């Protein structure tokens, strides 16, 4: 077997995030010589999943190397042990995802995982209810379950009958979509309506009352303030949520990947890369790169020096800004505050079976509108994705809270802390407490909801740079476009779009 230095690589991919892992898999199965490296000792990059001990080490690295990572201001908080109830389990009992993302059943990632046969090595679990925190001054439960179907709406005790009829009219409009044949005037009027903030659009077009603004906005997973969330952004995402329900089974429309979310997808992609003949190496990223000096322009190659000390040559290099050596290439990003909290409670009430014959969900989403935290509509909502122990991310009897708000720094963490306190007080009782938490700021693609343009790869010669990772709370389907664009650039004249990430089985499988 040739050494890394002796091999003439077609492409070297740096970083083991989902985008890089899918690209490495696609190219290895397209008969390219692929070297896949990562400077980290773990898979996943910004999608990594860590044990408690790994998280402690990760915090130290972030605060020491923040200029070279899409994270900053990381800290671990371990409250004093309590005499009431069990405490933390050993480090390896936890698998905590740095970038937890739910996957809608209508996401383009799903057919990609199926056509590439990667799905067979993954286990998916249902995300059930969406909850809105609505303080009731002690007169009832503070968490309101957002209705997501006709049956939910008419069984709801919170919405008035008039509002129910209005909501059904809006949902029918979503299911019908825009007519195929419309005049230019009608199309212009339609686009003008969608350019309004969601609340204004709902009022002017459907007479939706204000009591339904927050529930509908929550289904879009918008991390922008409500007045900055345009209908052209929110309406398609609400439609995605509603049309995804029932695709994989009754009562839910999105899923989690067991054992660590995106990190598990990355690991499966790396293993499939090896089956396809590629090589992946952890603990060895790219230290430097330069042209190798060959005269033939059609065969110009890059010379890379790895952190392991090896020097290799390659035709193409692909990675994100944080996975490649420092350059002058621009990298625009936004920041969000995030935290991961281990809680000493099942939080059972958040995981009801949402339809007859449906599964017990392993995930739920709780939304704290700005007003519920004593803020104005100028502020964004706090989102908490709650995972039960069925995800294998924590021991039985505990839960994981993944919290996010698009306000970086101490202010954002303060809002997250307030939301977690309210959630535990309203749902779990006085015995529930936070056993351990990891707080950090994550850098990535803009989380605005104003109809921004789609991201694109930055290409400089034979270097392809992915944009910063998405900060969306659901898997961002534009990632598939970015991977496909990079694949086609590397494949050149050999590219066949119909063959992208579509593989035949290498073994016989029982489809059951």
Short mmCIF file of C-alpha atoms in Angstrom, two decimals:
data_model
loop_
_atom_site.label_atom_id
_atom_site.label_comp_id
_atom_site.label_asym_id
_atom_site.label_seq_id
_atom_site.Cartn_x
_atom_site.Cartn_y
_atom_site.Cartn_z
CA UNK A 1 0.00 0.00 0.00
CA UNK A 2 1.32 3.44 -0.96
CA UNK A 3 1.97 5.97 1.79
CA UNK A 4 0.07 9.25 1.92
CA UNK A 5 3.10 11.04 0.47
CA UNK A 6 3.53 8.61 -2.45
CA UNK A 7 -0.11 8.76 -3.58
CA UNK A 8 -1.22 11.32 -6.16
CA UNK A 9 -4.52 12.40 -4.60
CA UNK A 10 -7.39 13.67 -6.74
CA UNK A 11 -8.86 15.60 -3.83
CA UNK A 12 -8.06 16.28 -0.19
CA UNK A 13 -11.01 17.18 2.01
CA UNK A 14 -10.39 18.87 5.34
CA UNK A 15 -12.90 18.57 8.17
CA UNK A 16 -15.38 15.80 8.94
CA UNK A 17 -18.59 17.82 9.14
CA UNK A 18 -21.70 16.54 7.34
CA UNK A 19 -20.94 18.45 4.12
CA UNK A 20 -17.34 17.22 3.92
CA UNK A 21 -18.30 13.64 4.77
CA UNK A 22 -21.02 13.49 2.11
CA UNK A 23 -18.64 14.96 -0.46
CA UNK A 24 -15.87 12.50 0.44
CA UNK A 25 -18.32 9.63 0.11
CA UNK A 26 -19.63 10.88 -3.25
CA UNK A 27 -16.13 11.30 -4.72
CA UNK A 28 -14.75 8.01 -3.41
CA UNK A 29 -17.64 6.15 -5.02
CA UNK A 30 -17.00 8.14 -8.22
CA UNK A 31 -13.56 6.48 -8.48
CA UNK A 32 -11.56 9.47 -7.21
CA UNK A 33 -8.58 9.09 -4.88
CA UNK A 34 -9.82 10.85 -1.76
CA UNK A 35 -7.85 11.80 1.34
CA UNK A 36 -10.13 12.98 4.13
CA UNK A 37 -8.36 14.63 7.08
CA UNK A 38 -9.41 16.41 10.26
CA UNK A 39 -7.25 18.29 12.76
CA UNK A 40 -9.55 17.11 15.56
CA UNK A 41 -9.34 13.70 17.28
CA UNK A 42 -13.11 13.26 16.82
CA UNK A 43 -15.58 13.15 13.93
CA UNK A 44 -18.10 15.79 13.00
CA UNK A 45 -16.28 19.13 13.19
CA UNK A 46 -18.91 21.67 14.27
CA UNK A 47 -21.43 18.79 14.32
CA UNK A 48 -19.36 16.74 16.79
CA UNK A 49 -20.86 14.84 19.72
CA UNK A 50 -18.81 14.73 22.93
CA UNK A 51 -18.65 12.93 26.25
CA UNK A 52 -18.34 15.02 29.42
CA UNK A 53 -14.57 14.58 29.52
CA UNK A 54 -14.24 15.44 25.83
CA UNK A 55 -16.42 18.51 26.38
CA UNK A 56 -14.12 19.75 29.16
CA UNK A 57 -11.12 19.38 26.85
CA UNK A 58 -13.06 21.00 23.98
CA UNK A 59 -13.77 24.08 26.15
CA UNK A 60 -10.06 24.50 26.80
CA UNK A 61 -9.28 24.24 23.08
CA UNK A 62 -12.01 26.72 22.10
CA UNK A 63 -10.84 29.37 24.52
CA UNK A 64 -7.23 28.84 23.46
CA UNK A 65 -7.80 28.53 19.66
CA UNK A 66 -10.98 30.56 19.11
CA UNK A 67 -9.61 32.18 15.92
CA UNK A 68 -9.37 28.73 14.32
CA UNK A 69 -12.75 27.31 15.37
CA UNK A 70 -16.40 28.24 14.67
CA UNK A 71 -16.91 28.59 18.43
CA UNK A 72 -15.91 31.00 21.18
CA UNK A 73 -16.57 31.88 24.83
CA UNK A 74 -17.07 28.28 25.97
CA UNK A 75 -17.57 27.34 29.62
CA UNK A 76 -18.74 24.36 31.66
CA UNK A 77 -20.92 24.80 34.74
CA UNK A 78 -21.27 21.96 37.25
CA UNK A 79 -23.59 22.90 40.11
CA UNK A 80 -22.81 21.51 43.55
CA UNK A 81 -24.06 17.94 44.06
CA UNK A 82 -27.42 17.59 45.76
CA UNK A 83 -28.48 15.07 48.38
CA UNK A 84 -31.86 14.67 46.65
CA UNK A 85 -31.80 12.32 43.68
CA UNK A 86 -28.98 10.88 41.58
CA UNK A 87 -26.27 13.03 40.07
CA UNK A 88 -24.15 12.74 36.96
CA UNK A 89 -23.23 9.37 35.52
CA UNK A 90 -19.74 8.57 34.19
CA UNK A 91 -18.43 10.68 31.30
CA UNK A 92 -19.03 8.08 28.57
CA UNK A 93 -22.72 7.80 29.49
CA UNK A 94 -23.27 11.07 27.59
CA UNK A 95 -23.10 11.94 23.88
CA UNK A 96 -23.71 15.69 23.59
CA UNK A 97 -24.14 17.26 20.16
CA UNK A 98 -22.58 20.68 19.54
CA UNK A 99 -24.99 21.43 16.67
CA UNK A 100 -28.20 19.46 17.19
CA UNK A 101 -30.46 19.68 14.17
CA UNK A 102 -33.79 18.03 13.56
CA UNK A 103 -34.41 16.58 10.11
CA UNK A 104 -37.79 17.08 8.45
CA UNK A 105 -39.18 14.07 6.60
CA UNK A 106 -39.48 16.35 3.55
CA UNK A 107 -35.80 17.35 3.80
CA UNK A 108 -33.63 16.66 0.76
CA UNK A 109 -31.16 15.00 3.12
CA UNK A 110 -33.49 12.00 3.49
CA UNK A 111 -33.49 10.86 -0.17
CA UNK A 112 -29.73 11.56 -0.24
CA UNK A 113 -29.15 9.19 2.70
CA UNK A 114 -31.39 6.61 1.03
CA UNK A 115 -29.87 6.77 -2.47
CA UNK A 116 -26.34 6.57 -1.02
CA UNK A 117 -27.40 3.61 1.16
CA UNK A 118 -26.05 5.43 4.24
CA UNK A 119 -29.46 5.32 5.95
CA UNK A 120 -29.06 1.62 6.75
CA UNK A 121 -26.45 2.45 9.40
CA UNK A 122 -28.53 5.18 11.06
CA UNK A 123 -31.40 5.01 13.54
CA UNK A 124 -34.03 7.73 13.42
CA UNK A 125 -36.36 8.82 16.23
CA UNK A 126 -39.46 10.98 16.18
CA UNK A 127 -39.64 14.63 17.21
CA UNK A 128 -43.17 15.05 18.50
CA UNK A 129 -44.67 18.22 19.95
CA UNK A 130 -43.94 21.93 19.57
CA UNK A 131 -44.63 23.87 22.78
CA UNK A 132 -45.03 27.60 23.43
CA UNK A 133 -44.35 29.04 26.87
CA UNK A 134 -47.29 31.25 27.89
CA UNK A 135 -47.27 32.40 31.54
CA UNK A 136 -50.69 31.86 33.15
CA UNK A 137 -50.11 33.46 36.58
CA UNK A 138 -50.56 30.10 38.30
CA UNK A 139 -53.99 29.48 36.74
CA UNK A 140 -52.87 26.49 34.69
CA UNK A 141 -49.98 25.00 32.80
CA UNK A 142 -47.59 27.49 31.27
CA UNK A 143 -46.75 25.30 28.27
CA UNK A 144 -49.17 25.33 25.35
CA UNK A 145 -48.93 22.57 22.72
CA UNK A 146 -49.02 24.01 19.20
CA UNK A 147 -51.67 22.28 17.06
CA UNK A 148 -50.25 20.90 13.82
CA UNK A 149 -53.21 19.13 12.23
CA UNK A 150 -56.96 19.53 11.69
CA UNK A 151 -57.61 17.15 14.59
CA UNK A 152 -55.25 19.10 16.86
CA UNK A 153 -56.92 22.38 16.03
CA UNK A 154 -60.48 21.28 16.79
CA UNK A 155 -59.40 19.50 19.99
CA UNK A 156 -57.56 22.61 21.22
CA UNK A 157 -59.04 24.36 24.30
CA UNK A 158 -56.98 27.52 23.96
CA UNK A 159 -58.04 28.75 20.52
CA UNK A 160 -61.48 30.30 20.10
CA UNK A 161 -63.86 28.78 17.54
CA UNK A 162 -63.56 31.85 15.33
CA UNK A 163 -59.76 31.62 15.42
CA UNK A 164 -59.98 27.91 14.60
CA UNK A 165 -61.91 28.65 11.41
CA UNK A 166 -59.40 31.34 10.48
CA UNK A 167 -56.49 29.00 11.10
CA UNK A 168 -58.07 26.27 8.98
CA UNK A 169 -58.48 28.74 6.12
CA UNK A 170 -54.78 29.58 6.32
CA UNK A 171 -53.81 25.89 6.38
CA UNK A 172 -56.02 25.14 3.37
CA UNK A 173 -54.31 27.96 1.49
CA UNK A 174 -50.92 26.43 2.29
CA UNK A 175 -51.99 23.02 1.01
CA UNK A 176 -53.27 24.48 -2.26
CA UNK A 177 -50.16 26.53 -3.01
CA UNK A 178 -49.94 29.23 -5.67
CA UNK A 179 -51.88 28.56 -8.90
CA UNK A 180 -49.70 27.44 -11.81
CA UNK A 181 -51.09 30.02 -14.21
CA UNK A 182 -51.34 33.57 -12.86
CA UNK A 183 -51.00 36.94 -14.48
CA UNK A 184 -47.95 39.13 -13.94
CA UNK A 185 -50.10 41.46 -11.84
CA UNK A 186 -51.29 38.61 -9.61
CA UNK A 187 -47.74 37.27 -9.25
CA UNK A 188 -46.47 40.73 -8.32
CA UNK A 189 -49.23 41.16 -5.74
CA UNK A 190 -48.49 37.71 -4.31
CA UNK A 191 -44.77 38.50 -3.96
CA UNK A 192 -45.58 41.90 -2.43
CA UNK A 193 -47.71 40.22 0.24
CA UNK A 194 -44.95 37.74 1.05
CA UNK A 195 -42.45 40.59 1.50
CA UNK A 196 -44.35 41.68 4.63
CA UNK A 197 -43.52 40.49 8.16
CA UNK A 198 -45.32 37.24 8.91
CA UNK A 199 -47.68 38.80 11.46
CA UNK A 200 -48.72 41.53 9.02
CA UNK A 201 -49.20 38.98 6.25
CA UNK A 202 -51.36 36.75 8.45
CA UNK A 203 -53.55 39.68 9.45
CA UNK A 204 -53.96 41.34 6.06
CA UNK A 205 -54.54 38.18 4.01
CA UNK A 206 -56.27 35.81 6.44
CA UNK A 207 -57.40 37.98 9.41
CA UNK A 208 -55.44 35.68 11.74
CA UNK A 209 -55.72 37.03 15.34
CA UNK A 210 -52.58 37.96 17.33
CA UNK A 211 -53.03 34.95 19.66
CA UNK A 212 -51.87 32.70 16.79
CA UNK A 213 -48.78 34.69 15.75
CA UNK A 214 -46.35 32.97 18.13
CA UNK A 215 -47.62 29.41 17.53
CA UNK A 216 -47.34 29.79 13.74
CA UNK A 217 -43.99 31.56 13.98
CA UNK A 218 -42.64 28.73 16.13
CA UNK A 219 -43.32 26.22 13.34
CA UNK A 220 -40.96 28.18 11.07
CA UNK A 221 -38.10 27.84 13.60
CA UNK A 222 -37.21 31.47 12.86
CA UNK A 223 -34.43 32.72 15.12
CA UNK A 224 -34.98 36.34 14.09
CA UNK A 225 -37.26 38.77 15.97
CA UNK A 226 -40.89 38.43 14.89
CA UNK A 227 -41.01 41.81 13.12
CA UNK A 228 -37.97 40.82 11.03
CA UNK A 229 -39.33 37.42 10.02
CA UNK A 230 -40.80 37.89 6.56
CA UNK A 231 -43.66 35.78 5.23
CA UNK A 232 -41.54 34.72 2.23
CA UNK A 233 -39.21 33.03 4.72
CA UNK A 234 -41.74 31.74 7.26
CA UNK A 235 -44.62 30.51 5.10
CA UNK A 236 -42.62 27.87 3.14
CA UNK A 237 -41.10 26.63 6.41
CA UNK A 238 -44.53 26.36 8.08
CA UNK A 239 -45.68 24.45 5.00
CA UNK A 240 -42.62 22.19 5.30
CA UNK A 241 -43.51 21.44 8.91
CA UNK A 242 -47.14 20.61 8.19
CA UNK A 243 -46.62 18.59 5.01
CA UNK A 244 -43.88 16.52 6.69
CA UNK A 245 -46.29 15.14 9.30
CA UNK A 246 -47.28 11.56 8.58
CA UNK A 247 -44.62 10.84 5.95
CA UNK A 248 -42.67 8.46 8.21
CA UNK A 249 -45.54 7.62 10.54
CA UNK A 250 -48.58 9.14 12.25
CA UNK A 251 -48.23 12.19 14.47
CA UNK A 252 -44.74 13.51 13.66
CA UNK A 253 -42.93 15.19 10.77
CA UNK A 254 -39.30 15.39 11.83
CA UNK A 255 -36.68 13.09 13.30
CA UNK A 256 -33.43 12.96 15.24
CA UNK A 257 -30.49 10.67 14.53
CA UNK A 258 -29.79 8.47 17.54
CA UNK A 259 -26.33 8.41 19.19
CA UNK A 260 -25.31 12.00 18.44
CA UNK A 261 -27.20 13.53 15.52
CA UNK A 262 -25.02 15.04 12.79
CA UNK A 263 -21.90 13.46 14.24
CA UNK A 264 -23.38 10.02 13.59
CA UNK A 265 -24.07 10.93 9.95
CA UNK A 266 -20.46 12.09 9.62
CA UNK A 267 -19.09 8.87 11.11
CA UNK A 268 -21.23 6.71 8.86
CA UNK A 269 -20.08 8.76 5.86
CA UNK A 270 -16.43 8.26 6.82
CA UNK A 271 -16.90 4.51 7.18
CA UNK A 272 -18.60 4.36 3.79
CA UNK A 273 -15.71 6.41 2.34
CA UNK A 274 -13.29 3.70 3.47
CA UNK A 275 -15.44 1.02 1.80
CA UNK A 276 -15.27 3.11 -1.38
CA UNK A 277 -11.47 3.13 -1.29
CA UNK A 278 -10.86 6.53 0.31
CA UNK A 279 -8.64 7.24 3.31
CA UNK A 280 -9.59 9.31 6.35
CA UNK A 281 -7.16 10.47 9.03
CA UNK A 282 -8.08 12.15 12.32
CA UNK A 283 -5.65 14.31 14.33
CA UNK A 284 -4.05 15.56 11.11
CA UNK A 285 -5.42 18.63 9.35
CA UNK A 286 -3.79 20.84 6.72
CA UNK A 287 -1.03 23.06 8.11
CA UNK A 288 -0.08 24.83 4.86
CA UNK A 289 -0.57 24.60 1.10
CA UNK A 290 0.98 25.97 -2.08
CA UNK A 291 1.23 25.19 -5.81
CA UNK A 292 3.66 22.34 -6.48
CA UNK A 293 5.23 24.16 -9.43
CA UNK A 294 4.30 21.83 -12.26
CA UNK A 295 4.28 23.51 -15.66
CA UNK A 296 1.33 21.69 -17.20
CA UNK A 297 -1.64 23.94 -16.40
CA UNK A 298 -4.06 21.05 -16.92
CA UNK A 299 -2.30 19.06 -14.22
CA UNK A 300 -1.51 21.80 -11.73
CA UNK A 301 -1.38 20.33 -8.27
CA UNK A 302 -1.35 21.66 -4.75
CA UNK A 303 1.30 20.68 -2.25
CA UNK A 304 -0.03 20.26 1.29
CA UNK A 305 1.80 19.90 4.56
CA UNK A 306 -0.24 18.07 7.19
CA UNK A 307 0.02 18.62 10.94
CA UNK A 308 1.40 15.08 11.11
CA UNK A 309 4.46 16.37 9.23
CA UNK A 310 3.70 14.54 5.97
CA UNK A 311 3.75 16.41 2.66
CA UNK A 312 1.30 15.34 -0.05
CA UNK A 313 0.21 16.51 -3.48
CA UNK A 314 -3.41 16.80 -4.56
CA UNK A 315 -5.45 18.16 -7.46
CA UNK A 316 -8.20 19.76 -5.35
CA UNK A 317 -8.60 20.89 -1.76
CA UNK A 318 -12.01 21.32 -0.11
CA UNK A 319 -12.95 22.53 3.37
CA UNK A 320 -14.55 25.29 5.41
CA UNK A 321 -12.78 28.48 6.43
CA UNK A 322 -11.86 26.91 9.78
CA UNK A 323 -10.53 23.70 8.24
CA UNK A 324 -8.13 25.33 5.74
CA UNK A 325 -4.93 27.29 6.41
CA UNK A 326 -5.52 31.03 7.06
CA UNK A 327 -6.05 32.99 3.83
CA UNK A 328 -7.38 36.32 2.67
CA UNK A 329 -10.64 34.72 1.51
CA UNK A 330 -13.59 36.47 3.18
CA UNK A 331 -15.74 34.63 5.69
CA UNK A 332 -18.94 36.36 6.79
CA UNK A 333 -20.82 34.83 9.69
CA UNK A 334 -23.35 35.45 12.42
CA UNK A 335 -23.22 34.38 16.08
CA UNK A 336 -25.71 32.61 18.34
CA UNK A 337 -25.61 31.70 22.01
CA UNK A 338 -26.06 28.01 22.71
CA UNK A 339 -26.06 25.75 25.73
CA UNK A 340 -26.33 22.04 26.48
CA UNK A 341 -27.89 21.15 29.83
CA UNK A 342 -28.21 17.75 31.48
CA UNK A 343 -31.40 17.66 33.56
CA UNK A 344 -32.28 15.25 36.37
CA UNK A 345 -35.78 14.51 35.06
CA UNK A 346 -37.55 12.48 32.37
CA UNK A 347 -39.68 15.52 31.42
CA UNK A 348 -42.29 12.96 30.34
CA UNK A 349 -45.07 15.48 29.77
CA UNK A 350 -43.19 16.95 26.81
CA UNK A 351 -43.28 13.66 24.89
CA UNK A 352 -46.94 12.66 24.47
CA UNK A 353 -47.93 10.32 21.64
CA UNK A 354 -49.39 12.81 19.17
CA UNK A 355 -51.56 10.48 17.05
CA UNK A 356 -53.18 7.08 17.36
CA UNK A 357 -50.64 4.43 16.42
CA UNK A 358 -47.76 6.90 16.56
CA UNK A 359 -44.44 6.33 18.36
CA UNK A 360 -43.38 7.79 21.68
CA UNK A 361 -41.30 10.79 20.59
CA UNK A 362 -37.68 11.16 21.67
CA UNK A 363 -37.57 14.89 20.95
CA UNK A 364 -39.69 18.00 21.50
CA UNK A 365 -39.28 21.71 20.78
CA UNK A 366 -40.11 24.39 23.37
CA UNK A 367 -40.25 28.02 22.24
CA UNK A 368 -40.02 31.03 24.54
CA UNK A 369 -41.27 34.13 22.68
CA UNK A 370 -39.56 37.39 23.64
CA UNK A 371 -42.67 38.56 25.53
CA UNK A 372 -42.59 35.46 27.77
CA UNK A 373 -39.12 36.48 28.94
CA UNK A 374 -40.13 40.07 29.65
CA UNK A 375 -38.71 41.44 26.37
CA UNK A 376 -40.20 43.38 23.48
CA UNK A 377 -40.82 42.05 19.97
CA UNK A 378 -37.48 43.56 19.00
CA UNK A 379 -35.84 40.49 20.58
CA UNK A 380 -35.70 36.94 19.18
CA UNK A 381 -37.24 33.86 20.79
CA UNK A 382 -35.31 31.26 22.78
CA UNK A 383 -35.59 27.71 21.43
CA UNK A 384 -35.03 24.62 23.55
CA UNK A 385 -34.82 21.24 21.84
CA UNK A 386 -35.51 18.60 24.48
CA UNK A 387 -34.09 15.09 23.98
CA UNK A 388 -35.09 12.13 26.10
CA UNK A 389 -32.73 9.37 27.16
CA UNK A 390 -34.09 7.28 24.25
CA UNK A 391 -31.67 9.22 22.02
CA UNK A 392 -28.81 7.48 23.92
CA UNK A 393 -27.37 10.91 24.69
CA UNK A 394 -27.86 10.52 28.45
CA UNK A 395 -28.76 7.83 31.00
CA UNK A 396 -32.34 6.83 31.74
CA UNK A 397 -34.11 9.21 34.08
CA UNK A 398 -32.37 12.28 32.63
CA UNK A 399 -32.93 14.59 29.66
CA UNK A 400 -30.83 16.91 27.52
CA UNK A 401 -31.82 20.52 26.81
CA UNK A 402 -30.25 22.06 23.70
CA UNK A 403 -30.92 25.80 23.90
CA UNK A 404 -30.32 28.55 21.35
CA UNK A 405 -30.95 32.27 20.90
CA UNK A 406 -29.56 34.57 18.23
CA UNK A 407 -28.04 36.98 20.77
CA UNK A 408 -24.37 36.17 21.46
CA UNK A 409 -22.52 36.67 24.72
CA UNK A 410 -23.71 37.07 28.32
CA UNK A 411 -27.09 38.56 27.35
CA UNK A 412 -27.97 35.54 25.25
CA UNK A 413 -26.83 33.10 27.93
CA UNK A 414 -28.86 34.98 30.53
CA UNK A 415 -32.00 34.58 28.40
CA UNK A 416 -31.29 30.88 27.93
CA UNK A 417 -30.83 30.46 31.70
CA UNK A 418 -34.15 32.18 32.36
CA UNK A 419 -35.93 30.00 29.80
CA UNK A 420 -34.51 26.78 31.27
CA UNK A 421 -35.53 27.83 34.77
CA UNK A 422 -39.10 28.54 33.62
CA UNK A 423 -39.28 25.25 31.71
CA UNK A 424 -38.20 23.15 34.69
CA UNK A 425 -40.42 25.04 37.11
CA UNK A 426 -43.51 24.67 34.90
CA UNK A 427 -42.98 21.08 33.76
CA UNK A 428 -40.77 19.09 36.08
CA UNK A 429 -41.46 20.32 39.58
CA UNK A 430 -39.06 21.48 42.32
CA UNK A 431 -36.94 18.30 42.29
CA UNK A 432 -35.74 18.78 38.70
CA UNK A 433 -32.41 20.52 38.39
CA UNK A 434 -29.56 21.11 35.97
CA UNK A 435 -26.76 18.64 36.73
CA UNK A 436 -24.24 20.03 34.23
CA UNK A 437 -24.20 22.55 31.42
CA UNK A 438 -21.97 23.65 28.56
CA UNK A 439 -22.33 27.22 27.30
CA UNK A 440 -20.77 28.64 24.15
CA UNK A 441 -21.14 30.97 21.19
CA UNK A 442 -21.34 29.39 17.74
CA UNK A 443 -20.35 31.10 14.49
CA UNK A 444 -22.06 30.24 11.23
CA UNK A 445 -24.29 31.24 8.34
CA UNK A 446 -26.78 34.04 8.95
CA UNK A 447 -29.90 33.12 10.88
CA UNK A 448 -31.88 36.11 9.59
CA UNK A 449 -35.37 35.54 8.18
CA UNK A 450 -35.51 38.29 5.59
CA UNK A 451 -35.27 36.21 2.44
CA UNK A 452 -31.48 36.14 2.16
CA UNK A 453 -29.80 34.65 -0.92
CA UNK A 454 -28.66 31.05 -0.92
CA UNK A 455 -25.07 30.42 0.22
CA UNK A 456 -22.38 29.52 -2.31
CA UNK A 457 -18.94 27.94 -2.23
CA UNK A 458 -15.92 30.22 -2.62
CA UNK A 459 -13.69 28.88 -5.40
CA UNK A 460 -10.09 30.02 -5.89
CA UNK A 461 -8.22 27.94 -8.44
CA UNK A 462 -8.35 24.37 -7.20
CA UNK A 463 -9.37 25.34 -3.66
CA UNK A 464 -13.08 25.03 -2.84
CA UNK A 465 -14.20 26.66 0.40
CA UNK A 466 -17.55 25.77 1.91
CA UNK A 467 -19.39 28.70 3.55
CA UNK A 468 -19.71 28.69 7.35
CA UNK A 469 -21.95 25.94 8.74
CA UNK A 470 -25.66 26.63 9.00
CA UNK A 471 -27.02 27.80 12.34
CA UNK A 472 -30.53 26.64 11.47
CA UNK A 473 -32.30 24.49 14.05
CA UNK A 474 -33.33 22.09 11.26
CA UNK A 475 -31.01 20.58 8.68
CA UNK A 476 -30.39 23.18 5.97
CA UNK A 477 -31.11 21.64 2.56
CA UNK A 478 -28.78 24.13 0.85
CA UNK A 479 -25.97 21.94 2.24
CA UNK A 480 -26.85 19.36 -0.43
CA UNK A 481 -26.44 22.02 -3.13
CA UNK A 482 -23.03 23.02 -1.74
CA UNK A 483 -21.85 19.41 -1.72
CA UNK A 484 -23.15 18.81 -5.25
CA UNK A 485 -21.44 21.96 -6.55
CA UNK A 486 -18.10 20.87 -5.08
CA UNK A 487 -18.57 17.34 -6.45
CA UNK A 488 -19.22 18.63 -9.96
CA UNK A 489 -16.18 20.92 -9.87
CA UNK A 490 -13.90 18.06 -8.86
CA UNK A 491 -15.48 15.63 -11.35
CA UNK A 492 -15.24 18.13 -14.22
CA UNK A 493 -16.19 16.57 -17.58
CA UNK A 494 -16.86 13.25 -15.85
CA UNK A 495 -19.74 14.70 -13.84
CA UNK A 496 -23.15 13.14 -14.34
CA UNK A 497 -25.73 14.93 -12.20
CA UNK A 498 -28.03 11.92 -12.22
CA UNK A 499 -25.33 9.84 -10.50
CA UNK A 500 -24.70 12.23 -7.59
CA UNK A 501 -24.76 10.23 -4.33
CA UNK A 502 -26.70 7.39 -5.96
CA UNK A 503 -25.03 4.05 -5.34
CA UNK A 504 -25.86 0.42 -5.95
CA UNK A 505 -25.73 -2.00 -3.04
CA UNK A 506 -22.38 -3.72 -2.56
CA UNK A 507 -24.04 -6.47 -0.53
CA UNK A 508 -27.40 -8.17 -0.45
CA UNK A 509 -29.74 -6.59 2.08
CA UNK A 510 -33.18 -7.50 3.30
CA UNK A 511 -35.21 -4.33 2.70
CA UNK A 512 -37.29 -5.08 5.81
#
